Amino acid sequence: MTIRVMLVDDQMLLRTGFRMVLAAQPDMEVVAEAGDGVEAIENLRSTAVDVVLMDVRMPKLDGVEATRRICAQPDAPKVLILTTFDLDEYAFSGLKAGASGFMLKDVPPSELLGAIRSVHSGDAVVAPSTTRRLLDRFSPLLPSGGKEPRHKAVEKLTDREREVMMLVAQGLSNGEIAARLVLSEATVKTHVGRILTKLNLRDRVQVVVLAYETGLVRAGGGGAV
């Protein structure tokens, strides 16, 4: 199955580089390009796209707002935010807007390709180490938390599901969570799936965001106490 990709970046040189990398893959095809968020949204009206590689700082409509509008549409494509270290604040906003992950623009081609495939298959692509780094950087912007989570939906979770959610929010992979809780990876995956369903979230990236916003986990990696 061919993954249909749209490149959204106001720098044509970057789009050219990404297009060359993707064109060499037998399972990928660049079906559209856009220089800003407005053009990206217009393209989606006439072109079927599976994954959008989205820059953040662009004219007319930035990548965060474009992501929000795209992800609000029925059967929306998955969005990967592309950023640089000095634009990390946009990455967090992009995740809140519905993106399935974010990557740095200087990511090795193999990692970019792997991320596109992962997002297309329904997974998130924020690596555990990157999750920790991102959330540590944004600790001043995140709620400090309280004795109980403030989001009512979290109360739908069982004790075990809440425990798994806390570990996901701390950046642990399914394998690491399984080892920590002495469970099988399949069982952890089932718990994560139930968490997504109960909280109406798209992927584990949004689990991380919600856990920190509700105070279930505090910035810095610890659980709310």
Short mmCIF file of C-alpha atoms in Angstrom, two decimals:
data_model
loop_
_atom_site.label_atom_id
_atom_site.label_comp_id
_atom_site.label_asym_id
_atom_site.label_seq_id
_atom_site.Cartn_x
_atom_site.Cartn_y
_atom_site.Cartn_z
CA MET A 1 0.00 0.00 0.00
CA THR A 2 1.41 3.37 -1.02
CA ILE A 3 1.50 6.10 1.64
CA ARG A 4 0.34 9.40 0.14
CA VAL A 5 2.29 12.31 1.61
CA MET A 6 1.84 16.08 1.43
CA LEU A 7 4.81 18.34 2.16
CA VAL A 8 3.98 21.68 3.80
CA ASP A 9 6.87 24.11 4.18
CA ASP A 10 7.47 27.64 2.95
CA GLN A 11 11.06 26.76 2.01
CA MET A 12 11.08 25.14 -1.41
CA LEU A 13 14.59 23.79 -0.93
CA LEU A 14 13.51 21.78 2.11
CA ARG A 15 10.47 20.44 0.29
CA THR A 16 12.72 19.38 -2.58
CA GLY A 17 15.02 17.52 -0.21
CA PHE A 18 12.16 15.71 1.51
CA ARG A 19 10.57 14.88 -1.84
CA MET A 20 13.79 13.28 -3.10
CA VAL A 21 14.05 11.11 0.00
CA LEU A 22 10.43 10.00 -0.18
CA ALA A 23 10.46 9.42 -3.93
CA ALA A 24 13.14 6.75 -3.50
CA GLN A 25 10.79 4.66 -1.36
CA PRO A 26 8.58 2.05 -3.05
CA ASP A 27 5.79 2.52 -0.50
CA MET A 28 5.61 6.34 -0.52
CA GLU A 29 4.46 9.01 -2.93
CA VAL A 30 4.44 12.79 -2.58
CA VAL A 31 1.01 13.69 -3.90
CA ALA A 32 0.91 17.38 -2.95
CA GLU A 33 3.02 20.27 -1.72
CA ALA A 34 2.12 23.57 -0.07
CA GLY A 35 3.99 26.68 0.98
CA ASP A 36 1.63 27.63 3.81
CA GLY A 37 -1.26 26.33 5.86
CA VAL A 38 -3.96 27.86 3.67
CA GLU A 39 -2.63 26.14 0.58
CA ALA A 40 -2.33 22.87 2.49
CA ILE A 41 -5.99 22.92 3.52
CA GLU A 42 -7.04 23.79 -0.03
CA ASN A 43 -5.01 20.89 -1.41
CA LEU A 44 -6.79 18.45 0.88
CA ARG A 45 -10.12 19.34 -0.73
CA SER A 46 -9.00 17.80 -4.02
CA THR A 47 -6.20 15.40 -3.09
CA ALA A 48 -6.32 12.27 -0.93
CA VAL A 49 -3.49 12.39 1.61
CA ASP A 50 -2.48 9.90 4.30
CA VAL A 51 0.30 11.81 6.10
CA VAL A 52 1.11 15.53 6.19
CA LEU A 53 4.64 16.71 6.99
CA MET A 54 3.87 20.12 8.49
CA ASP A 55 6.23 23.01 9.11
CA VAL A 56 5.21 25.36 11.91
CA ARG A 57 6.33 28.88 11.04
CA MET A 58 4.80 29.85 7.70
CA PRO A 59 3.04 32.87 6.17
CA LYS A 60 -0.76 33.26 5.90
CA LEU A 61 -1.54 30.36 8.25
CA ASP A 62 1.00 28.73 10.54
CA GLY A 63 1.39 24.99 10.92
CA VAL A 64 -0.23 24.80 14.35
CA GLU A 65 -3.51 26.35 13.25
CA ALA A 66 -3.41 24.41 9.98
CA THR A 67 -2.95 21.21 11.97
CA ARG A 68 -5.89 22.08 14.20
CA ARG A 69 -8.16 22.66 11.21
CA ILE A 70 -6.97 19.55 9.37
CA CYS A 71 -7.34 17.24 12.37
CA ALA A 72 -10.86 18.53 12.99
CA GLN A 73 -12.00 17.21 9.61
CA PRO A 74 -13.62 13.80 9.17
CA ASP A 75 -11.15 11.10 8.09
CA ALA A 76 -8.31 13.56 8.52
CA PRO A 77 -4.79 12.57 7.47
CA LYS A 78 -2.16 12.11 10.16
CA VAL A 79 0.07 15.13 10.77
CA LEU A 80 3.77 15.13 11.62
CA ILE A 81 5.04 18.48 12.90
CA LEU A 82 8.50 19.44 11.63
CA THR A 83 10.44 21.76 13.90
CA THR A 84 13.88 22.89 15.01
CA PHE A 85 15.21 23.14 18.56
CA ASP A 86 14.59 26.88 18.70
CA LEU A 87 10.94 26.35 17.74
CA ASP A 88 10.07 23.65 20.28
CA GLU A 89 7.25 25.73 21.74
CA TYR A 90 5.38 25.25 18.49
CA ALA A 91 5.82 21.50 18.70
CA PHE A 92 3.85 21.28 21.94
CA SER A 93 1.08 23.44 20.48
CA GLY A 94 1.05 21.21 17.42
CA LEU A 95 0.60 18.09 19.54
CA LYS A 96 -2.30 19.73 21.35
CA ALA A 97 -3.80 20.63 17.98
CA GLY A 98 -3.97 16.96 17.03
CA ALA A 99 -0.62 16.12 15.44
CA SER A 100 0.51 12.52 15.84
CA GLY A 101 4.05 13.54 16.67
CA PHE A 102 6.89 15.88 15.87
CA MET A 103 10.36 15.59 14.43
CA LEU A 104 13.35 17.83 13.94
CA LYS A 105 14.01 19.03 10.42
CA ASP A 106 17.55 17.66 10.51
CA VAL A 107 16.38 14.15 11.39
CA PRO A 108 18.24 11.36 9.54
CA PRO A 109 16.30 10.19 6.47
CA SER A 110 15.85 6.69 7.90
CA GLU A 111 14.15 8.10 11.00
CA LEU A 112 11.92 10.36 8.93
CA LEU A 113 10.80 7.42 6.80
CA GLY A 114 10.22 5.26 9.85
CA ALA A 115 8.16 8.02 11.45
CA ILE A 116 5.96 8.40 8.39
CA ARG A 117 5.29 4.66 8.34
CA SER A 118 4.59 4.59 12.07
CA VAL A 119 2.16 7.49 11.94
CA HIS A 120 0.42 5.97 8.94
CA SER A 121 -0.08 2.74 10.88
CA GLY A 122 -1.64 4.64 13.79
CA ASP A 123 1.30 5.01 16.15
CA ALA A 124 2.80 8.18 17.58
CA VAL A 125 6.37 9.15 16.78
CA VAL A 126 7.56 11.11 19.79
CA ALA A 127 10.34 8.94 21.17
CA PRO A 128 10.44 8.49 24.95
CA SER A 129 13.66 10.48 25.34
CA THR A 130 12.25 13.27 23.21
CA THR A 131 9.01 13.25 25.20
CA ARG A 132 10.94 13.77 28.43
CA ARG A 133 13.02 16.56 26.89
CA LEU A 134 9.99 18.30 25.45
CA LEU A 135 7.98 18.18 28.65
CA ASP A 136 10.91 19.27 30.79
CA ARG A 137 11.33 22.27 28.50
CA PHE A 138 7.67 23.14 28.82
CA SER A 139 7.33 22.62 32.56
CA PRO A 140 6.71 26.37 33.18
CA LEU A 141 3.80 26.26 30.71
CA LEU A 142 2.11 23.17 32.15
CA PRO A 143 -0.24 23.09 35.12
CA SER A 144 1.45 22.29 38.40
CA GLY A 145 -1.16 19.67 39.26
CA GLY A 146 -3.05 19.02 42.45
CA LYS A 147 -4.01 16.13 44.66
CA GLU A 148 -6.53 14.88 42.10
CA PRO A 149 -6.65 15.11 38.29
CA ARG A 150 -8.91 17.93 37.20
CA HIS A 151 -10.16 16.28 34.01
CA LYS A 152 -13.35 14.31 34.71
CA ALA A 153 -12.68 11.85 31.89
CA VAL A 154 -9.61 10.52 33.72
CA GLU A 155 -11.94 9.26 36.44
CA LYS A 156 -13.27 6.71 33.92
CA LEU A 157 -9.97 4.86 34.07
CA THR A 158 -9.31 1.88 36.29
CA ASP A 159 -6.44 2.07 38.76
CA ARG A 160 -4.28 0.00 36.42
CA GLU A 161 -5.13 2.15 33.40
CA ARG A 162 -4.29 5.29 35.34
CA GLU A 163 -0.99 3.70 36.36
CA VAL A 164 -0.21 2.90 32.72
CA MET A 165 -1.20 6.43 31.67
CA MET A 166 1.21 7.92 34.20
CA LEU A 167 4.06 5.82 32.82
CA VAL A 168 3.19 6.70 29.23
CA ALA A 169 3.25 10.36 30.24
CA GLN A 170 6.70 9.91 31.75
CA GLY A 171 7.97 8.79 28.36
CA LEU A 172 8.18 5.03 28.88
CA SER A 173 7.71 2.70 25.92
CA ASN A 174 5.30 -0.25 26.07
CA GLY A 175 8.22 -2.56 26.75
CA GLU A 176 9.49 -0.43 29.61
CA ILE A 177 6.00 -0.19 31.09
CA ALA A 178 5.61 -3.98 30.83
CA ALA A 179 8.87 -4.50 32.71
CA ARG A 180 7.94 -1.93 35.36
CA LEU A 181 4.51 -3.43 36.02
CA VAL A 182 5.47 -7.06 35.37
CA LEU A 183 3.01 -7.38 32.50
CA SER A 184 3.27 -8.57 28.92
CA GLU A 185 3.69 -5.96 26.18
CA ALA A 186 0.41 -7.18 24.68
CA THR A 187 -1.37 -6.42 27.95
CA VAL A 188 0.17 -2.95 28.11
CA LYS A 189 -0.89 -2.31 24.51
CA THR A 190 -4.43 -3.33 25.43
CA HIS A 191 -4.43 -0.92 28.39
CA VAL A 192 -3.16 1.91 26.19
CA GLY A 193 -5.90 1.18 23.66
CA ARG A 194 -8.56 1.32 26.36
CA ILE A 195 -7.15 4.60 27.65
CA LEU A 196 -7.36 6.09 24.15
CA THR A 197 -10.95 4.91 23.76
CA LYS A 198 -12.17 6.06 27.18
CA LEU A 199 -10.53 9.48 26.89
CA ASN A 200 -11.38 9.90 23.20
CA LEU A 201 -7.73 10.47 22.26
CA ARG A 202 -6.05 9.75 18.94
CA ASP A 203 -2.72 8.40 20.13
CA ARG A 204 -0.24 8.21 23.01
CA VAL A 205 1.07 11.70 22.26
CA GLN A 206 -2.28 13.09 23.31
CA VAL A 207 -2.20 10.82 26.36
CA VAL A 208 1.03 12.56 27.39
CA VAL A 209 -0.43 16.03 26.85
CA LEU A 210 -3.63 15.27 28.77
CA ALA A 211 -1.79 13.65 31.67
CA TYR A 212 0.28 16.76 32.21
CA GLU A 213 -2.55 19.20 31.63
CA THR A 214 -4.81 17.46 34.15
CA GLY A 215 -2.13 17.15 36.80
CA LEU A 216 -2.09 13.35 36.74
CA VAL A 217 1.63 13.70 36.12
CA ARG A 218 3.67 16.75 36.99
CA ALA A 219 6.28 18.31 34.78
CA GLY A 220 9.60 16.76 35.63
CA GLY A 221 8.31 13.19 35.42
CA GLY A 222 6.65 12.50 38.75
CA GLY A 223 3.10 11.50 39.49
CA ALA A 224 0.74 13.90 41.21
CA VAL A 225 0.72 13.50 44.96
#
